PDB file of C-alpha atoms in Angstrom:
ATOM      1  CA  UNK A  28     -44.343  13.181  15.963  1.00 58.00           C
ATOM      2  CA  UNK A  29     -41.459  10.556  15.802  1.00 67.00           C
ATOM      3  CA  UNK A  30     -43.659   8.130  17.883  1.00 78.00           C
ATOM      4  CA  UNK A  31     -43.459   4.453  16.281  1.00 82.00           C
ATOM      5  CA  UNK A  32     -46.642   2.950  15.791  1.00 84.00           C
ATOM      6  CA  UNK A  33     -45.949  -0.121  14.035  1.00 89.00           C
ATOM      7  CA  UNK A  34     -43.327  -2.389  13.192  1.00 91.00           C
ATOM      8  CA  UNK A  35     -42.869  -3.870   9.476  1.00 91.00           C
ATOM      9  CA  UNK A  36     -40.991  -7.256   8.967  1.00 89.00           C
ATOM     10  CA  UNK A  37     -40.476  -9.220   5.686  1.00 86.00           C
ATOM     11  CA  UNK A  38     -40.633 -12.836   5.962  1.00 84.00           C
ATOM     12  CA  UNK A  39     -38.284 -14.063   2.867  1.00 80.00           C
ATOM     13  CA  UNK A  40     -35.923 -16.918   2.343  1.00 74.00           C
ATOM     14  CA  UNK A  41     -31.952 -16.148   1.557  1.00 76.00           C
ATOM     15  CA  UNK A  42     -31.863 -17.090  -1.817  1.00 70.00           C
ATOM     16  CA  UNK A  43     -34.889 -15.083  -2.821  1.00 70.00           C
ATOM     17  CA  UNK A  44     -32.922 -11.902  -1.152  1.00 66.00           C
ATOM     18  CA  UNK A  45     -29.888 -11.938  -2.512  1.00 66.00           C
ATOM     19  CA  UNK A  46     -31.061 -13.326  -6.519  1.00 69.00           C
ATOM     20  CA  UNK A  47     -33.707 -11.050  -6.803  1.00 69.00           C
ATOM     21  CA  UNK A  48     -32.771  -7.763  -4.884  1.00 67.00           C
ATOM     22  CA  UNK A  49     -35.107  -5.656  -4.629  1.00 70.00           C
ATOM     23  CA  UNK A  50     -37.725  -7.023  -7.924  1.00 70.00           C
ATOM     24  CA  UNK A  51     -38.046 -10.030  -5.111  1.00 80.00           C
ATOM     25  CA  UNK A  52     -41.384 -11.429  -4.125  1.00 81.00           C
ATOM     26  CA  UNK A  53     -42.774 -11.148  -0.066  1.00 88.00           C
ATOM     27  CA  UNK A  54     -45.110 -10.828   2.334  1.00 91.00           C
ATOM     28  CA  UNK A  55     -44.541  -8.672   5.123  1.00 94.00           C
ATOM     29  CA  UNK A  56     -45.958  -8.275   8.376  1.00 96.00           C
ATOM     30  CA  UNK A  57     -47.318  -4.903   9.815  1.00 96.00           C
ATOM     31  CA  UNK A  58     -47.390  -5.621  13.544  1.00 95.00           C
ATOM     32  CA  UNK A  59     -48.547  -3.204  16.090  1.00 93.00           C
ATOM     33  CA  UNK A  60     -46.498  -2.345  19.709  1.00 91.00           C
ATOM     34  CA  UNK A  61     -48.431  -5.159  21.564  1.00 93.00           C
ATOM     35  CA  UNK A  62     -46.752  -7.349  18.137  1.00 93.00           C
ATOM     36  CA  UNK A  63     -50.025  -7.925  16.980  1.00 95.00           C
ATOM     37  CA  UNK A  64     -50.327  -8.316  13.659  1.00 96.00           C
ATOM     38  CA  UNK A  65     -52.535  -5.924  11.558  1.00 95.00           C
ATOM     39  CA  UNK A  66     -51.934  -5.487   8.218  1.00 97.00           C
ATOM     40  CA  UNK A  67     -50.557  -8.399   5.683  1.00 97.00           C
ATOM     41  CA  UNK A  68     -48.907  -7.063   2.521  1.00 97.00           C
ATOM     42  CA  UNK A  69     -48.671  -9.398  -0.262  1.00 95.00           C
ATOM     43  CA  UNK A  70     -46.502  -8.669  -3.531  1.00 90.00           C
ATOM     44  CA  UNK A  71     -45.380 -11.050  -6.227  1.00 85.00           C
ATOM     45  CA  UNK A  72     -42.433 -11.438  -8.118  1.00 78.00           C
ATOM     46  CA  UNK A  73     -42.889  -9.016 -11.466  1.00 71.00           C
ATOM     47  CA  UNK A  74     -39.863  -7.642 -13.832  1.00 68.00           C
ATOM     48  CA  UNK A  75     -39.021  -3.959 -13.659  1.00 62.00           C
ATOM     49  CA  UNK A  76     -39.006  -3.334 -17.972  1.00 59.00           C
ATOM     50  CA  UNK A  77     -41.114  -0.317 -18.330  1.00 56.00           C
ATOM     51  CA  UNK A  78     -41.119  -2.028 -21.782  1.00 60.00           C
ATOM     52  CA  UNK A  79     -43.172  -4.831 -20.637  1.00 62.00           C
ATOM     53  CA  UNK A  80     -46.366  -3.277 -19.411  1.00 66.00           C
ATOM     54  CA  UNK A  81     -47.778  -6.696 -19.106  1.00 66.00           C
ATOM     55  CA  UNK A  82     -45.789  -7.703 -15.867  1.00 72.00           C
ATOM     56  CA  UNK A  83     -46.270  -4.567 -13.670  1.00 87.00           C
ATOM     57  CA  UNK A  84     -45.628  -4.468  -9.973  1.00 87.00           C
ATOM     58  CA  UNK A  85     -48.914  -4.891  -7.515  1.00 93.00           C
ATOM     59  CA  UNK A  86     -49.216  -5.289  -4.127  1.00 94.00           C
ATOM     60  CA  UNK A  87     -51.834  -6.453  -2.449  1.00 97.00           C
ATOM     61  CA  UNK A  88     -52.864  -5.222   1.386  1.00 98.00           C
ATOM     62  CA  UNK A  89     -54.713  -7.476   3.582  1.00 97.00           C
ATOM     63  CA  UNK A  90     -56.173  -6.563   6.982  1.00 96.00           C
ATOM     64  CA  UNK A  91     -56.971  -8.888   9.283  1.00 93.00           C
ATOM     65  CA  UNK A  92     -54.452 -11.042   7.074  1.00 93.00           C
ATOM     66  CA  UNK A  93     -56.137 -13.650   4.514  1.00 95.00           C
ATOM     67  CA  UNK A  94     -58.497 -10.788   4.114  1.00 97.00           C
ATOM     68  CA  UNK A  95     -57.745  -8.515   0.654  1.00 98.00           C
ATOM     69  CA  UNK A  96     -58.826  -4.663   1.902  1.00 98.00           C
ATOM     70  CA  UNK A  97     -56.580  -3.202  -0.904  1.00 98.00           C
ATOM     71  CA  UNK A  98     -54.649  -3.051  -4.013  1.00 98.00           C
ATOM     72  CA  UNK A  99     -51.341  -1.128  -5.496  1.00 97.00           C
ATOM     73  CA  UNK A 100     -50.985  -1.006  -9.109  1.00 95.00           C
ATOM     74  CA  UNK A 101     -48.874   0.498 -11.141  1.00 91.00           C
ATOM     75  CA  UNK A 102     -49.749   2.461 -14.170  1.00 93.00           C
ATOM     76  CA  UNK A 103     -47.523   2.006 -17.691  1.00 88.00           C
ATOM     77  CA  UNK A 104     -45.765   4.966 -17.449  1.00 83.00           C
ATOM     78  CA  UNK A 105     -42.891   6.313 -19.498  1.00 82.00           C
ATOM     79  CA  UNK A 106     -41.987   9.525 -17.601  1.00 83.00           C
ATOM     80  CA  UNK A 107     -43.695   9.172 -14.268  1.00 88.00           C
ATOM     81  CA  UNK A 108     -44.275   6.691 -12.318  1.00 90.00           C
ATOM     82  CA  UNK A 109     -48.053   6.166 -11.506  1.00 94.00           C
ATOM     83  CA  UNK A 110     -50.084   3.754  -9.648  1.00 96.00           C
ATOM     84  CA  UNK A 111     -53.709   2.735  -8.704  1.00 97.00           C
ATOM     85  CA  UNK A 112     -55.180   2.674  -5.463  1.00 97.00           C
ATOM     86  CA  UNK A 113     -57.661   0.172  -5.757  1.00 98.00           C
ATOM     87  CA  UNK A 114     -60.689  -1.371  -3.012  1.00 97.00           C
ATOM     88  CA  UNK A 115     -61.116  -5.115  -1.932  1.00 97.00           C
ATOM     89  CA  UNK A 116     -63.259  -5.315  -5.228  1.00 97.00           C
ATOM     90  CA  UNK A 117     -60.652  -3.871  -7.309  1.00 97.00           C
ATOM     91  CA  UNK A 118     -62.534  -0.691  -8.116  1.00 98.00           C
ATOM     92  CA  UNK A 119     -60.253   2.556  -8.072  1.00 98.00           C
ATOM     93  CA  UNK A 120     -59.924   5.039  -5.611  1.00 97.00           C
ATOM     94  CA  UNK A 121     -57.164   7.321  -5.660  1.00 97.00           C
ATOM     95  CA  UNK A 122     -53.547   7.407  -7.743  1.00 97.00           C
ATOM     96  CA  UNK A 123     -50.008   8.066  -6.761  1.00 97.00           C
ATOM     97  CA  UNK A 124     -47.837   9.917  -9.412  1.00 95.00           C
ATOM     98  CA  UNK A 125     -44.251  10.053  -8.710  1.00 90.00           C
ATOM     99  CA  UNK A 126     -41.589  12.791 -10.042  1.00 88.00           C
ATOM    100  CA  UNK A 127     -39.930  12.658 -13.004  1.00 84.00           C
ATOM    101  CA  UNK A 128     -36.666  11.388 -11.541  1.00 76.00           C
ATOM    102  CA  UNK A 129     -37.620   9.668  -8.356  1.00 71.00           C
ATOM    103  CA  UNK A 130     -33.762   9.860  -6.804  1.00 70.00           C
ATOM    104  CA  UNK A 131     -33.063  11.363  -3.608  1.00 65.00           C
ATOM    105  CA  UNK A 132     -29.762  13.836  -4.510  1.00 71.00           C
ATOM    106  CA  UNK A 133     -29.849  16.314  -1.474  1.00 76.00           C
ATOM    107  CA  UNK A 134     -33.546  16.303  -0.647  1.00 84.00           C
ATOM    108  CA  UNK A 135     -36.928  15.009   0.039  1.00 89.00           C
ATOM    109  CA  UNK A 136     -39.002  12.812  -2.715  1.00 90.00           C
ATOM    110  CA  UNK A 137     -42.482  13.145  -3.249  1.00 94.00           C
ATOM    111  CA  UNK A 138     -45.179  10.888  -4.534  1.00 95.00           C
ATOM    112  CA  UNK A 139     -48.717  13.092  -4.953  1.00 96.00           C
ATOM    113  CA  UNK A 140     -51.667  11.303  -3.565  1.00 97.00           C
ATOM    114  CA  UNK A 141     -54.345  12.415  -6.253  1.00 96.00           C
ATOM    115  CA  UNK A 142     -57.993  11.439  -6.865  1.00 96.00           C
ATOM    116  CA  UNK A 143     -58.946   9.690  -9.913  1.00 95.00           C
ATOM    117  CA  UNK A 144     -59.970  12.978 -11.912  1.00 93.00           C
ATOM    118  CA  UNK A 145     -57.986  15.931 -10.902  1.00 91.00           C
ATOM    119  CA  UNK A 146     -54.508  17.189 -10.356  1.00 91.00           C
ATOM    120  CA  UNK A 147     -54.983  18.463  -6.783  1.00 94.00           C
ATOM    121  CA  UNK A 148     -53.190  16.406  -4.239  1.00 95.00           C
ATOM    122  CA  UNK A 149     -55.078  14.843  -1.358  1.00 96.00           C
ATOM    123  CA  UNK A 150     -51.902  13.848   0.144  1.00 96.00           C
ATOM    124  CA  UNK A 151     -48.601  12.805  -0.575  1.00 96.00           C
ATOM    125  CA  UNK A 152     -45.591  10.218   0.392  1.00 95.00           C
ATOM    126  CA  UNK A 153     -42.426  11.551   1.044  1.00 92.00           C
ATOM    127  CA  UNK A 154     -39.100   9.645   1.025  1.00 90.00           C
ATOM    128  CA  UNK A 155     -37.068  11.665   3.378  1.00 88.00           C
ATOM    129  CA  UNK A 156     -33.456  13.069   2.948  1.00 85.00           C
ATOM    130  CA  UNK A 157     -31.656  11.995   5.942  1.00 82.00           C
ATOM    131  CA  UNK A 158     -28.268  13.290   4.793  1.00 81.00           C
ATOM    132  CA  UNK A 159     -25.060  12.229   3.199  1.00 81.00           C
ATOM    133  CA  UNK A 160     -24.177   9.279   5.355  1.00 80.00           C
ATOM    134  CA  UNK A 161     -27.023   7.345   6.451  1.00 78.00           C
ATOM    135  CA  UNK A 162     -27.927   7.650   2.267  1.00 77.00           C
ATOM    136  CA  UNK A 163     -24.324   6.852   1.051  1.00 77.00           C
ATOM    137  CA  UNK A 164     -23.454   4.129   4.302  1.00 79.00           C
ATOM    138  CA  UNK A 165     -26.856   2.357   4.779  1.00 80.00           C
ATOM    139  CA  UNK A 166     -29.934   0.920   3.218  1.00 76.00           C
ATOM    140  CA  UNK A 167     -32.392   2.563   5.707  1.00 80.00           C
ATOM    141  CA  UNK A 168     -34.763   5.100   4.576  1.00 83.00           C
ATOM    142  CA  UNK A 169     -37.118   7.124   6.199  1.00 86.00           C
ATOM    143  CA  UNK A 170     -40.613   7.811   4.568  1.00 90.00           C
ATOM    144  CA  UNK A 171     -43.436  10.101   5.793  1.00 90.00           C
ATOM    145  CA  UNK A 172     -47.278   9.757   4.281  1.00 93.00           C
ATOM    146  CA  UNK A 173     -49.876  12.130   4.529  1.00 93.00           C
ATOM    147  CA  UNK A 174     -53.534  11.678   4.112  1.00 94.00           C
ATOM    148  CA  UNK A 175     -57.156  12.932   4.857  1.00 93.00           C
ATOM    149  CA  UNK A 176     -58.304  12.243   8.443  1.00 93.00           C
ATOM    150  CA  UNK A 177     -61.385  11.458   6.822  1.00 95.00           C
ATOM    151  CA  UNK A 178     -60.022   9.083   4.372  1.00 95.00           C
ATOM    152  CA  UNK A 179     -61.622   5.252   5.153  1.00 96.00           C
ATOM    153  CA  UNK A 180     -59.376   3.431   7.012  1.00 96.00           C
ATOM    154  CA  UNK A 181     -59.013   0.511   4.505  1.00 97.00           C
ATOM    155  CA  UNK A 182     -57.787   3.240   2.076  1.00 97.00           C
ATOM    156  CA  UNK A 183     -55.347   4.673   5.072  1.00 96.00           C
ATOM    157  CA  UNK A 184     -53.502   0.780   5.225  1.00 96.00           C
ATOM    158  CA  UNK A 185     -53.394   0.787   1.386  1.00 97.00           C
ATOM    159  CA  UNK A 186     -51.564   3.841   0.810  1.00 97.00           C
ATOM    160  CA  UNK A 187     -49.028   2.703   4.037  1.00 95.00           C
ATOM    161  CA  UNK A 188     -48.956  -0.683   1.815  1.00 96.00           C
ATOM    162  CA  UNK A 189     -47.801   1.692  -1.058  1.00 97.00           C
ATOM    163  CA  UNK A 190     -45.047   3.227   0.833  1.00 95.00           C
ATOM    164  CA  UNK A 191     -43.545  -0.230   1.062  1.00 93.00           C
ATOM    165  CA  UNK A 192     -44.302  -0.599  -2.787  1.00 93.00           C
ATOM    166  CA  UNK A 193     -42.551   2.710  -3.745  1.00 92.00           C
ATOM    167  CA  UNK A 194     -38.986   2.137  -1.495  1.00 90.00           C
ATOM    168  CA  UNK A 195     -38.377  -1.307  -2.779  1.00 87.00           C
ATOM    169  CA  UNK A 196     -39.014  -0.159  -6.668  1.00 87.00           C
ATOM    170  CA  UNK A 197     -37.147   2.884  -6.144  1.00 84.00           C
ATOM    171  CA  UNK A 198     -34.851   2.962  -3.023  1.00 84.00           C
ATOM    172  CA  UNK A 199     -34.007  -0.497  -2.167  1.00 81.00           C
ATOM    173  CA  UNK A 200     -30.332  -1.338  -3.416  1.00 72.00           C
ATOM    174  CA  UNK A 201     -29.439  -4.157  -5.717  1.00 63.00           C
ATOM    175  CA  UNK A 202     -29.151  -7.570  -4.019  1.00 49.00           C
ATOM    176  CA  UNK A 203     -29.923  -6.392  -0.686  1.00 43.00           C
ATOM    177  CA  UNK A 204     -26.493  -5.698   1.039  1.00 45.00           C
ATOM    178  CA  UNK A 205     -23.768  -3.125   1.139  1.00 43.00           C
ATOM    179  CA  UNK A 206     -21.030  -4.837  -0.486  1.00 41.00           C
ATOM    180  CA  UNK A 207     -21.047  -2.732  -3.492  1.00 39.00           C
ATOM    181  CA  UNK A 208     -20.777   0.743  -1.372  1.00 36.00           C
TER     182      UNK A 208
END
């Protein structure tokens, strides 16, 4: 528990970080400890309107990179927010639904891991509370996933694609500094 397994870094210009915030385009590298690189996450620029269900936010997870294992999609949603976990072929597998109010006032956030028919979670991604003033000081944020251990693998680097998916939609801050806390 605690032990760091990989190591995620965005590869972005300046101008893209600070015009777009956190709707911004990239591709981020998943390296492991030896700084290998194993997993290639791939998301274009989309607008946020959940009026606009033609421009939803995707993200696409290769592994090795230049090879598509994976897909997020997000489902129109009014209320909740909901996404596809999708295959190399684009056939679905599982869905993420997210809580009604996916803000983290005083506690942990969860994002259900479901299968396509059926409201009994499989797993689940958690945005963690890490108290008042790493959340009110700093942009970090700490996020646990949970998963069968006999889930295929592809599936496994998919839903850790997803995690990245969820904080920048709903926990990244605007323009991508501090200046405005």
């Amino acid at each position: 528990m605690g032990q760091q397994v990989y190591f995620a870094a965005e590869q972005n210009d300046c101008l893209t970080l600070q015009c777009c915030g956190p709707l911004r385009s990239f591709e981020m590298s998943i390296c492991d400890n030896s700084n290998r690189e194993i997993i290639h996450l791939v998301r274009p620029l989309r607008c946020s309107c959940c009026c606009c269900p033609c421009c939803l936010q995707e993200l696409e997870v290769q592994s090795p990179p230049g090879t598509p294992i994976g897909y997020i999609e997000q489902q129109w949603s009014i209320f909740f927010p909901e996404f596809k976990i999708l295959d190399a072929n684009k056939n679905p597998v599982l869905r993420i639904k997210g809580p009604f109010c996916p803000c983290s006032c005083f506690g942990d956030v969860n994002f259900e891991v479901l299968p396509l028919e059926g409201e009994t979670p499989v797993g689940k991604i958690t945005k963690q509370w890490s108290g008042i003033l790493k959340e009110a000081y700093t942009d970090a944020d700490n996020f646990g996933i949970t998963f069968p251990m006999d889930l295929d693998v592809k599936v496994k680097a998919t839903l850790l694609g997803a995690v990245f998916l969820i904080d920048f939609m709903f926990f990244e801050e605007n323009n991508n500094n501090n200046n405005n806390r």
